[in-house]
Amino acid sequence: MKEVARLAGVSTMTVSRALTSPGRLSEQTLRRVREVIDRIGYVPNRVAGNLSSDRTTLVALIVPNLRNAILAETIKGINDVLFKHDFQLMISDCANSPVIEEKLVRTYLAQQVCGIILHNTMHTPGTKTVLRAAGIPCVETGNLIASPLDMIVSYSNSAAGSAMARHFAERGYRRPGLITLKIRDRERIRAARRGFLAGLRTAGLSIDRNAILEVDAGLESAGKGMAQLLEAAPRTDAVYLVGDVLAAGALFECQRRGLRVPDDIALASSDDSEWLANLIPAMTTVRYPRYEIGVQAAQAIVDSALGRRHPLRLDLGFEILQRQST
Amino acid sequence: MKEVARLAGVSTMTVSRALTSPGRLSEQTLRRVREVIDRIGYVPNRVAGNLSSDRTTLVALIVPNLRNAILAETIKGINDVLFKHDFQLMISDCANSPVIEEKLVRTYLAQQVCGIILHNTMHTPGTKTVLRAAGIPCVETGNLIASPLDMIVSYSNSAAGSAMARHFAERGYRRPGLITLKIRDRERIRAARRGFLAGLRTAGLSIDRNAILEVDAGLESAGKGMAQLLEAAPRTDAVYLVGDVLAAGALFECQRRGLRVPDDIALASSDDSEWLANLIPAMTTVRYPRYEIGVQAAQAIVDSALGRRHPLRLDLGFEILQRQST
DNA sequence: TTGTATGCGTTATCAA
DNA sequence: TTGATAACGCATACAA
């Protein structure tokens, strides 16, 4: 910057202004400075700028699992908003561990991020303490819980579960089943299960204990889980699958066994994706606005960083997309 | 840090050392400092540290499209290595535009990242200039090109294309087809096509011009493309689909039309995924080590940042997984 | 509209 | 093993 200032015959402050508030310079000074910047290929050091101004444009995102394709849309939404405002995204994977999440939060606070987006909603006491102490905006996106750390942009997994139970009842199914990802540390899955079971009760349906299963992630694991359920509770007529790709794995297992979906058994998924819509039969799913969740979460951080901070509890809702599988 | 120093009765340098090189402090001093840090919840300001030491642990990644699920494995590989070494990942989406890529590269250089990973291998002259001037390590991962900017960790898309052509020939197919994503600005797709066409020639097969198509991304777009190909070149007996999820879209279209795969028409994909392995029929694909590419790319950056810089051209190879669809 | 003086919180360097 | 000092490159605050 000194070099640019020297060559343009101005002070470093003028160069600084040319970059941060060009409107406050005369046209000819601005032109002269920009010319030098282009000519010598000056790239400002934002680390120094950040230290001096005590602000950054860094936003952190911590997701439970980078492999989960369902998150890609939300990440894209975050990316697009941050890019538009010249903010940068730092991202990492906490492997669904609140302890790792806390370590990551501390790391990001040390990097002076101006905001944090957490997909998980279960945190260690340490996470809560340091976040509160830092006073930076924080958005949770994974589940619409009652007491967020700060802001929350999501939809209700438990309401979606209830809605699916109602859907099963309305379609005339009487012996429901439920396969979810392992619940430990996954607030979303727990909420979906609770909502589904409550919805069944409301609809006057009961569920066989043997028809409730937890499985690991992945198509093959889902297939095995489906096989297990079919053996333990063979009269089951409709299964709700909660967790990325589980429903597809279950469908493939049914097809391998020659079961007709939905005639022999109905299936529905908690996560919509292009895939599920194109399977044969097309899968009934919960759809929620994943891209929009990312957009709103990022926008909330940007607004806060720009001084327009406000409380935020945004329920972006969901819908049940009935397709051929129920 | 001053506060910690005061409370521990030491200088700030000693606090600094307690964080960065604890081995150089006496045990009792270290214990005392750490005690104070924990007690008052001190979080160091790495922005200041970065400015002072003229080093960061920030690594940038620019991908062509965050929605592309095929990248998730690579990103996970990068994440895991960076986490292990206490480096942080900054990520963004250049929407397959070299111009946006350049803007992002400049932004990341301003943030003083210690290394950059670029998935694309086509860059503007400006990108090349500023990267060279910055002198930081850079790894390209999307395609094993001849003249990388710096380091490269990938596999050869053109060799994979040739291998698939050979596979078609060996399986007895005689009227091949090719559907790819739009080629503009996609070096990988271009290479795959070139390799496939060259492989066909080598195998003595010719391809109908009407059996070569470019389509937009997405299952539905792939379905339409397949429909178009079947009408324009109805005698086609084996189609290679280059680009995420295209093969699945094509398969669904065949199923809708009552075509048997592979008896009426064979299909193969350029990208392996859990999905493609579980479709019925299971899809023949190219498999390449996506996670390992991320691991090696990140490791190369970390090594460079830690002073162990070395030239790197890593071909991690691929294999053709023959399944039921060919 | 532009410039001067100062400080951001840490680490490199050198000295003790 | 520890400390004093200066410096990193920029932006804030204030003055002109």
XYZ file of C-alpha atoms in Angstrom, chain A residues 68-249:
182
model
C -24.642 -35.750 3.281
C -25.883 -34.635 -0.117
C -28.937 -33.065 1.456
C -26.713 -30.264 2.750
C -25.356 -29.285 -0.651
C -28.365 -27.119 -1.468
C -28.155 -25.258 1.806
C -24.429 -24.707 1.400
C -25.041 -23.410 -2.100
C -27.592 -20.947 -0.731
C -25.121 -19.734 1.869
C -22.377 -19.468 -0.747
C -24.495 -17.415 -3.118
C -25.509 -14.824 -0.534
C -22.017 -14.504 0.911
C -20.501 -14.135 -2.540
C -22.932 -11.381 -3.409
C -21.869 -9.404 -0.346
C -18.148 -10.163 -0.610
C -18.129 -12.322 2.474
C -16.159 -15.561 2.636
C -17.257 -18.988 3.808
C -15.235 -21.229 6.078
C -16.622 -24.702 6.399
C -16.017 -27.857 8.321
C -17.423 -31.174 9.357
C -17.897 -31.969 13.042
C -18.702 -35.648 12.403
C -21.872 -35.195 14.428
C -19.804 -34.688 17.565
C -20.634 -31.767 19.858
C -17.100 -31.967 21.252
C -15.534 -31.522 17.837
C -18.077 -28.817 17.160
C -16.827 -26.936 20.210
C -13.227 -27.208 19.087
C -14.205 -25.867 15.680
C -16.205 -23.018 17.163
C -13.178 -21.995 19.235
C -10.974 -22.137 16.160
C -13.380 -19.956 14.206
C -13.715 -17.464 17.026
C -9.935 -17.204 17.080
C -10.100 -16.428 13.376
C -12.490 -13.609 14.292
C -15.326 -14.780 12.069
C -18.181 -12.281 11.988
C -20.821 -15.000 12.314
C -21.355 -18.731 12.652
C -23.903 -21.050 11.133
C -24.386 -24.349 12.940
C -26.415 -27.089 11.367
C -26.646 -29.083 14.547
C -28.751 -27.849 17.422
C -27.162 -29.880 20.204
C -24.135 -28.213 21.733
C -21.748 -28.628 24.635
C -21.971 -26.131 27.491
C -18.559 -24.904 26.374
C -19.865 -24.067 22.919
C -22.700 -22.076 24.395
C -20.394 -20.199 26.751
C -17.791 -19.153 24.208
C -20.382 -18.195 21.636
C -22.227 -16.037 24.114
C -18.973 -14.456 25.271
C -17.964 -13.710 21.694
C -21.261 -11.996 21.060
C -21.210 -12.738 17.357
C -24.352 -13.677 15.461
C -25.103 -17.363 15.231
C -27.742 -19.146 13.177
C -28.866 -22.714 13.694
C -30.402 -24.400 10.677
C -30.973 -28.085 11.344
C -34.155 -28.148 13.340
C -36.625 -25.595 14.608
C -35.939 -25.965 18.326
C -37.557 -24.013 21.132
C -34.474 -22.342 22.608
C -31.887 -21.503 19.989
C -28.513 -20.027 20.909
C -29.330 -16.902 18.945
C -31.090 -16.901 15.566
C -32.715 -19.889 13.934
C -33.753 -20.554 10.338
C -35.216 -23.971 9.764
C -38.361 -26.047 9.680
C -39.926 -28.333 12.224
C -38.792 -31.919 11.890
C -41.329 -33.001 14.459
C -44.207 -31.305 12.620
C -43.018 -33.006 9.438
C -43.058 -36.351 11.242
C -46.595 -35.744 12.454
C -47.701 -34.715 8.994
C -46.321 -37.908 7.552
C -48.164 -39.967 10.177
C -51.368 -38.192 9.199
C -50.600 -38.848 5.550
C -50.212 -42.576 6.256
C -53.513 -42.620 8.137
C -55.326 -40.748 5.374
C -54.019 -43.102 2.719
C -55.495 -45.967 4.705
C -52.340 -47.598 6.042
C -52.832 -49.265 9.410
C -49.542 -50.907 10.377
C -46.840 -48.260 10.142
C -43.111 -48.748 10.460
C -40.243 -46.332 11.084
C -36.597 -46.544 10.123
C -34.287 -43.720 11.136
C -30.602 -42.995 11.281
C -29.017 -43.661 14.647
C -30.477 -41.121 16.991
C -27.556 -40.490 19.325
C -26.614 -36.809 19.055
C -28.997 -36.195 16.186
C -31.650 -33.826 17.428
C -33.316 -33.687 14.025
C -33.858 -37.404 13.810
C -35.101 -37.559 17.355
C -37.589 -34.776 16.637
C -38.798 -36.482 13.478
C -39.377 -39.736 15.368
C -41.166 -38.011 18.214
C -43.401 -36.157 15.761
C -44.160 -39.271 13.761
C -45.067 -41.337 16.828
C -47.205 -38.535 18.238
C -48.924 -38.163 14.880
C -49.713 -41.861 14.805
C -51.316 -41.654 18.242
C -53.373 -38.650 17.182
C -54.526 -40.559 14.128
C -55.445 -43.523 16.277
C -52.754 -45.786 14.845
C -50.465 -47.936 16.919
C -47.016 -49.079 15.916
C -45.371 -52.426 16.511
C -42.144 -52.057 18.535
C -40.451 -54.365 16.071
C -41.283 -51.968 13.291
C -39.095 -49.192 14.748
C -35.454 -49.405 13.737
C -32.275 -47.361 13.737
C -29.705 -47.934 11.019
C -26.380 -46.523 9.888
C -26.190 -44.118 6.969
C -26.023 -45.405 3.408
C -28.073 -47.215 0.825
C -26.859 -50.660 1.765
C -27.411 -50.174 5.452
C -30.919 -48.983 4.676
C -31.509 -52.099 2.612
C -30.439 -54.307 5.500
C -32.630 -52.365 7.885
C -35.602 -52.795 5.590
C -34.940 -56.533 5.383
C -34.766 -56.730 9.145
C -38.006 -54.817 9.556
C -39.798 -57.036 7.051
C -38.799 -60.076 9.013
C -39.509 -58.702 12.481
C -42.819 -57.096 11.563
C -43.950 -58.722 8.336
C -47.420 -57.224 8.326
C -46.120 -53.641 8.168
C -47.858 -51.786 5.352
C -46.136 -48.377 5.283
C -42.648 -47.318 6.377
C -41.349 -43.812 7.004
C -37.626 -43.513 6.391
C -35.880 -40.667 8.163
C -32.432 -39.727 6.911
C -30.642 -39.067 3.645
C -30.990 -41.851 1.026
C -32.527 -44.383 3.438
C -35.786 -44.493 1.500
C -34.015 -45.322 -1.743
C -32.093 -48.129 -0.040
